[in-house]
Amino acid sequence: MAEELADEAEDLASDARMNVLGKNIEDEIEGADEEEIEEQETEIEVEIKNGKTKVTIEFEDEKSKFLLDTTDESVIISAIIDKTGLDESEIRDIWDFEIEDEDSDTDDSTQTARVENAKQDAQDRVSELEQKIDQLEQRIQSLLQRLETGAYFGRMGDPESITESFNISFDGSATSIGDTTAADFSGEIFVESLSTSNNVSTFRVTGGELFVGDELYDVVFGKMRIISHGDPNTNDTILLISEVIDEQDHITTLRLSLTSEVSLDGDLVEPVNLKMLSPQSKIAGQWFLDASAQMTPLNS
């Protein structure tokens, strides 16, 4: 009898230990699941403007962007499902969905946020390049070194007393250099003034993004010059050169030649229409670009 009581007591103690252990394991698994969910939190931004949709997805420290030539929610959701594997309800729960009215002016806070986001993205990209500079081709290494010293911008006059920021937006088409393949071309680039000397104004490219079809190019760094001829019968000319990175992390060059319908000499307070020259304008050595453009001053 004493032995049976001893065995029963041991069984009860074992059960108690297992219950406690089981609870601890359950709590631990729950905690691990919560940490995993937190680490894998997905952010989705959807911006609809001018009949097109830009989608930005951040997941596990990776960012993916793509452009859709539609505003149909079902098509947008389907594209996000393909990228993330989430179902429709999960997407709708977490996405930041924004429709911008093309007939309304963007408010100051939105403009400032777009400028700062573009600048931060570009700075992050430059930092990434600097960290792996040993692996980069000699051309990019040289450009980064010249960018750091300021020599990249060439000869300049006195710095501007007040730095002004501008947005240059594009809408047009791209034609493959190797054949006649055509694609839509759109996007925007942000620049800020550096100096003006002898009718030449120099600007720093601070960021932006361009789409050729559904291929995204992040604008990393670059420069722009405006040459004012001082003749009302002669259009001012603009040359913009920038380094861009595609979704496969290939670093290539964007070169744009543009003309202005009005003189850009003096303070620019209203949007100015620009015309892109083709085939002088190209991206990644793969596409000739032909588009209308607009240069808009941004409130600081």
Short mmCIF file of C-alpha atoms in Angstrom, two decimals:
data_model
loop_
_atom_site.label_atom_id
_atom_site.label_comp_id
_atom_site.label_asym_id
_atom_site.label_seq_id
_atom_site.Cartn_x
_atom_site.Cartn_y
_atom_site.Cartn_z
CA MET A 1 0.00 0.00 0.00
CA ALA A 2 2.82 2.33 0.93
CA GLU A 3 4.49 1.57 -2.41
CA GLU A 4 1.28 2.37 -4.32
CA LEU A 5 0.93 5.68 -2.46
CA ALA A 6 4.55 6.48 -3.25
CA ASP A 7 4.03 5.66 -6.94
CA GLU A 8 0.83 7.75 -7.04
CA ALA A 9 2.62 10.68 -5.41
CA GLU A 10 5.43 10.43 -7.97
CA ASP A 11 2.90 10.33 -10.83
CA LEU A 12 1.14 13.41 -9.48
CA ALA A 13 4.46 15.22 -9.15
CA SER A 14 5.41 14.20 -12.68
CA ASP A 15 2.05 15.43 -13.98
CA ALA A 16 2.55 18.70 -12.16
CA ARG A 17 6.04 19.07 -13.63
CA MET A 18 4.72 18.33 -17.13
CA ASN A 19 1.89 20.84 -16.68
CA VAL A 20 4.32 23.52 -15.63
CA LEU A 21 6.75 22.56 -18.38
CA GLY A 22 3.96 22.46 -20.92
CA LYS A 23 2.79 25.92 -19.91
CA ASN A 24 6.30 27.27 -20.19
CA ILE A 25 6.80 25.73 -23.61
CA GLU A 26 3.45 27.09 -24.77
CA ASP A 27 4.35 30.58 -23.52
CA GLU A 28 7.73 30.33 -25.20
CA ILE A 29 6.20 29.27 -28.52
CA GLU A 30 3.68 32.09 -28.26
CA GLY A 31 6.47 34.58 -27.58
CA ALA A 32 8.53 33.27 -30.49
CA ASP A 33 5.51 33.52 -32.78
CA GLU A 34 4.90 37.10 -31.70
CA GLU A 35 8.55 37.99 -32.32
CA GLU A 36 8.45 36.33 -35.73
CA ILE A 37 5.25 38.16 -36.65
CA GLU A 38 6.77 41.44 -35.50
CA GLU A 39 9.98 40.81 -37.48
CA GLN A 40 8.03 39.92 -40.60
CA GLU A 41 5.58 42.84 -40.42
CA THR A 42 4.61 43.88 -43.93
CA GLU A 43 3.93 47.47 -44.96
CA ILE A 44 2.01 48.22 -48.15
CA GLU A 45 1.54 51.67 -49.67
CA VAL A 46 -0.77 52.22 -52.62
CA GLU A 47 -0.79 55.58 -54.41
CA ILE A 48 -3.19 56.28 -57.27
CA LYS A 49 -2.47 59.28 -59.46
CA ASN A 50 -3.27 60.22 -63.04
CA GLY A 51 -4.85 56.86 -63.80
CA LYS A 52 -1.86 54.82 -62.59
CA THR A 53 -1.07 53.03 -59.35
CA LYS A 54 2.28 52.87 -57.57
CA VAL A 55 2.66 50.08 -55.04
CA THR A 56 5.43 49.97 -52.42
CA ILE A 57 5.87 46.83 -50.31
CA GLU A 58 8.31 46.49 -47.38
CA PHE A 59 8.84 42.99 -46.00
CA GLU A 60 11.78 41.59 -43.98
CA ASP A 61 13.92 44.71 -44.60
CA GLU A 62 13.38 44.46 -48.35
CA LYS A 63 11.50 47.02 -50.41
CA SER A 64 9.70 46.32 -53.66
CA LYS A 65 8.06 48.93 -55.90
CA PHE A 66 6.06 48.52 -59.07
CA LEU A 67 3.72 50.53 -61.25
CA LEU A 68 0.33 49.38 -62.53
CA ASP A 69 -1.41 50.99 -65.49
CA THR A 70 -4.79 50.70 -63.76
CA THR A 71 -6.82 51.98 -60.82
CA ASP A 72 -8.98 48.82 -60.54
CA GLU A 73 -8.76 47.65 -56.92
CA SER A 74 -9.22 43.98 -57.83
CA VAL A 75 -6.24 44.14 -60.21
CA ILE A 76 -4.15 46.00 -57.62
CA ILE A 77 -4.97 43.45 -54.92
CA SER A 78 -4.22 40.56 -57.26
CA ALA A 79 -0.78 42.03 -58.00
CA ILE A 80 -0.05 42.44 -54.29
CA ILE A 81 -1.18 38.87 -53.59
CA ASP A 82 1.29 37.64 -56.23
CA LYS A 83 4.10 39.57 -54.51
CA THR A 84 3.30 38.78 -50.87
CA GLY A 85 1.12 35.68 -50.66
CA LEU A 86 -1.28 37.54 -48.35
CA ASP A 87 -5.00 37.21 -48.87
CA GLU A 88 -7.29 40.13 -49.71
CA SER A 89 -8.52 40.75 -46.15
CA GLU A 90 -4.95 40.82 -44.80
CA ILE A 91 -3.94 43.30 -47.51
CA ARG A 92 -6.88 45.60 -46.83
CA ASP A 93 -6.12 45.50 -43.09
CA ILE A 94 -2.58 46.85 -43.46
CA TRP A 95 -2.37 48.84 -46.68
CA ASP A 96 -2.06 52.61 -46.78
CA PHE A 97 -4.34 53.51 -49.68
CA GLU A 98 -4.16 57.02 -51.14
CA ILE A 99 -5.81 58.61 -54.17
CA GLU A 100 -4.36 61.93 -55.30
CA ASP A 101 -6.70 64.21 -57.19
CA GLU A 102 -4.80 65.33 -60.28
CA ASP A 103 -6.83 68.56 -60.37
CA SER A 104 -5.95 69.57 -56.81
CA ASP A 105 -2.69 71.02 -55.53
CA THR A 106 -0.60 68.83 -53.26
CA ASP A 107 -0.47 70.37 -49.79
CA ASP A 108 2.80 71.57 -48.28
CA SER A 109 3.13 68.72 -45.77
CA THR A 110 2.70 66.09 -48.50
CA GLN A 111 5.22 67.83 -50.75
CA THR A 112 7.74 68.03 -47.91
CA ALA A 113 7.24 64.36 -47.05
CA ARG A 114 7.76 63.29 -50.67
CA VAL A 115 10.96 65.34 -50.93
CA GLU A 116 12.33 63.98 -47.65
CA ASN A 117 11.41 60.39 -48.48
CA ALA A 118 13.10 60.62 -51.87
CA LYS A 119 16.20 62.19 -50.32
CA GLN A 120 16.38 59.55 -47.57
CA ASP A 121 15.99 56.70 -50.07
CA ALA A 122 18.81 58.17 -52.17
CA GLN A 123 21.07 58.61 -49.13
CA ASP A 124 20.41 55.02 -48.06
CA ARG A 125 21.35 53.81 -51.52
CA VAL A 126 24.58 55.83 -51.50
CA SER A 127 25.46 54.39 -48.08
CA GLU A 128 24.87 50.87 -49.40
CA LEU A 129 27.17 51.57 -52.35
CA GLU A 130 29.89 52.99 -50.12
CA GLN A 131 29.78 49.89 -47.92
CA LYS A 132 30.51 47.61 -50.87
CA ILE A 133 32.73 49.98 -52.85
CA ASP A 134 35.42 47.32 -53.30
CA GLN A 135 32.97 45.31 -55.39
CA LEU A 136 31.93 48.21 -57.60
CA GLU A 137 33.31 48.99 -61.00
CA GLN A 138 35.99 51.66 -61.24
CA ARG A 139 33.58 54.18 -62.78
CA ILE A 140 31.21 54.11 -59.80
CA GLN A 141 34.08 54.20 -57.30
CA SER A 142 35.43 57.32 -58.98
CA LEU A 143 31.99 58.98 -59.06
CA LEU A 144 31.39 58.31 -55.35
CA GLN A 145 34.78 59.73 -54.44
CA ARG A 146 34.14 62.85 -56.53
CA LEU A 147 30.66 63.17 -55.02
CA GLU A 148 32.12 63.11 -51.52
CA THR A 149 34.63 65.88 -52.31
CA GLY A 150 32.18 67.96 -54.35
CA ALA A 151 34.31 67.69 -57.50
CA TYR A 152 31.47 65.73 -59.12
CA PHE A 153 29.53 68.97 -59.69
CA GLY A 154 32.34 70.64 -61.63
CA ARG A 155 33.14 74.32 -61.62
CA MET A 156 30.55 76.36 -59.76
CA GLY A 157 30.03 79.96 -58.75
CA ASP A 158 29.16 81.20 -55.28
CA PRO A 159 26.72 78.96 -53.43
CA GLU A 160 23.08 80.00 -53.44
CA SER A 161 22.18 82.00 -50.33
CA ILE A 162 18.88 80.11 -50.14
CA THR A 163 18.61 76.52 -51.31
CA GLU A 164 15.51 75.95 -53.41
CA SER A 165 13.99 72.56 -54.15
CA PHE A 166 12.15 71.49 -57.30
CA ASN A 167 10.25 68.51 -58.60
CA ILE A 168 10.58 67.43 -62.23
CA SER A 169 7.81 65.07 -63.31
CA PHE A 170 7.75 63.05 -66.54
CA ASP A 171 5.09 61.40 -68.66
CA GLY A 172 5.84 59.86 -72.04
CA SER A 173 7.29 56.80 -73.69
CA ALA A 174 10.47 54.77 -74.03
CA THR A 175 11.76 52.91 -77.07
CA SER A 176 14.27 50.09 -76.81
CA ILE A 177 17.65 51.06 -78.27
CA GLY A 178 18.15 47.58 -79.69
CA ASP A 179 14.77 47.27 -81.42
CA THR A 180 11.39 48.97 -81.65
CA THR A 181 9.96 47.70 -78.37
CA ALA A 182 7.93 50.47 -76.74
CA ALA A 183 6.93 51.07 -73.12
CA ASP A 184 5.40 53.80 -70.99
CA PHE A 185 7.79 56.15 -69.21
CA SER A 186 6.91 58.15 -66.09
CA GLY A 187 8.25 59.28 -62.75
CA GLU A 188 9.79 62.19 -60.92
CA ILE A 189 13.17 63.57 -59.90
CA PHE A 190 13.92 66.00 -57.08
CA VAL A 191 16.67 68.61 -57.38
CA GLU A 192 17.96 71.45 -55.24
CA SER A 193 19.88 74.56 -56.27
CA LEU A 194 23.62 74.83 -55.66
CA SER A 195 24.95 77.87 -57.54
CA THR A 196 24.52 80.24 -60.49
CA SER A 197 27.40 81.71 -62.47
CA ASN A 198 27.66 83.15 -66.00
CA ASN A 199 24.10 82.14 -66.94
CA VAL A 200 24.71 78.56 -65.80
CA SER A 201 22.74 77.25 -62.82
CA THR A 202 23.91 74.05 -61.13
CA PHE A 203 21.62 71.72 -59.20
CA ARG A 204 22.08 68.60 -57.09
CA VAL A 205 19.82 65.62 -57.82
CA THR A 206 18.56 64.49 -54.42
CA GLY A 207 16.43 61.46 -55.34
CA GLY A 208 13.41 60.21 -57.22
CA GLU A 209 12.10 57.22 -59.08
CA LEU A 210 11.40 56.44 -62.72
CA PHE A 211 9.34 53.71 -64.36
CA VAL A 212 9.93 52.22 -67.79
CA GLY A 213 6.96 49.91 -68.24
CA ASP A 214 6.85 48.14 -64.86
CA GLU A 215 10.62 48.36 -64.35
CA LEU A 216 11.59 50.69 -61.50
CA TYR A 217 14.75 52.77 -61.44
CA ASP A 218 15.70 54.46 -58.15
CA VAL A 219 17.47 57.79 -58.69
CA VAL A 220 20.51 57.79 -56.39
CA PHE A 221 22.61 60.88 -57.09
CA GLY A 222 23.27 63.23 -59.94
CA LYS A 223 23.57 66.80 -61.20
CA MET A 224 21.65 69.16 -63.44
CA ARG A 225 22.68 72.30 -65.31
CA ILE A 226 20.44 74.95 -66.78
CA ILE A 227 22.01 77.17 -69.44
CA SER A 228 20.12 80.44 -69.91
CA HIS A 229 20.91 82.00 -73.28
CA GLY A 230 19.47 85.38 -72.37
CA ASP A 231 17.56 85.46 -75.64
CA PRO A 232 13.74 85.32 -75.55
CA ASN A 233 13.80 83.64 -78.97
CA THR A 234 16.12 80.87 -77.81
CA ASN A 235 14.94 78.18 -75.41
CA ASP A 236 16.99 77.54 -72.29
CA THR A 237 18.65 74.14 -72.30
CA ILE A 238 18.85 71.63 -69.47
CA LEU A 239 21.20 68.68 -69.02
CA LEU A 240 20.53 66.18 -66.24
CA ILE A 241 22.84 63.24 -65.51
CA SER A 242 22.18 60.78 -62.70
CA GLU A 243 23.09 57.34 -61.50
CA VAL A 244 20.12 55.00 -61.17
CA ILE A 245 19.65 51.50 -59.75
CA ASP A 246 17.20 48.96 -61.11
CA GLU A 247 15.41 46.25 -59.13
CA GLN A 248 18.30 43.84 -59.75
CA ASP A 249 20.73 46.36 -58.14
CA HIS A 250 22.43 47.14 -61.45
CA ILE A 251 23.90 50.66 -61.41
CA THR A 252 23.48 52.56 -64.66
CA THR A 253 23.24 56.11 -65.98
CA LEU A 254 20.33 58.36 -66.83
CA ARG A 255 21.01 61.20 -69.26
CA LEU A 256 18.30 63.74 -70.07
CA SER A 257 18.41 66.67 -72.47
CA LEU A 258 15.50 69.10 -72.17
CA THR A 259 14.45 72.54 -73.30
CA SER A 260 12.23 75.07 -71.57
CA GLU A 261 9.34 76.92 -73.16
CA VAL A 262 10.23 80.04 -71.15
CA SER A 263 13.40 81.53 -69.73
CA LEU A 264 14.49 79.96 -66.45
CA ASP A 265 16.71 82.91 -65.62
CA GLY A 266 15.64 84.35 -62.27
CA ASP A 267 13.32 83.06 -59.57
CA LEU A 268 11.01 80.24 -60.60
CA VAL A 269 7.70 80.60 -58.76
CA GLU A 270 5.30 78.76 -61.09
CA PRO A 271 5.51 75.35 -62.81
CA VAL A 272 7.34 75.43 -66.14
CA ASN A 273 6.74 73.01 -69.00
CA LEU A 274 9.80 71.26 -70.41
CA LYS A 275 10.33 69.22 -73.55
CA MET A 276 12.57 66.17 -73.52
CA LEU A 277 14.82 65.75 -76.55
CA SER A 278 15.09 62.32 -78.14
CA PRO A 279 17.25 60.37 -78.93
CA GLN A 280 19.58 62.47 -76.77
CA SER A 281 17.71 61.31 -73.65
CA LYS A 282 18.25 57.73 -72.54
CA ILE A 283 18.36 55.46 -69.51
CA ALA A 284 20.52 52.45 -68.65
CA GLY A 285 21.92 52.35 -72.18
CA GLN A 286 18.77 50.43 -73.10
CA TRP A 287 15.98 52.93 -73.72
CA PHE A 288 15.53 56.16 -75.66
CA LEU A 289 13.18 58.45 -73.77
CA ASP A 290 10.64 60.88 -75.16
CA ALA A 291 8.37 62.69 -72.73
CA SER A 292 6.80 65.92 -71.64
CA ALA A 293 8.04 67.23 -68.32
CA GLN A 294 7.17 69.86 -65.78
CA MET A 295 9.51 71.57 -63.33
CA THR A 296 7.70 72.74 -60.19
CA PRO A 297 9.11 74.78 -57.28
CA LEU A 298 8.49 73.16 -53.90
CA ASN A 299 7.74 75.05 -50.72
CA SER A 300 10.45 74.65 -48.14
#
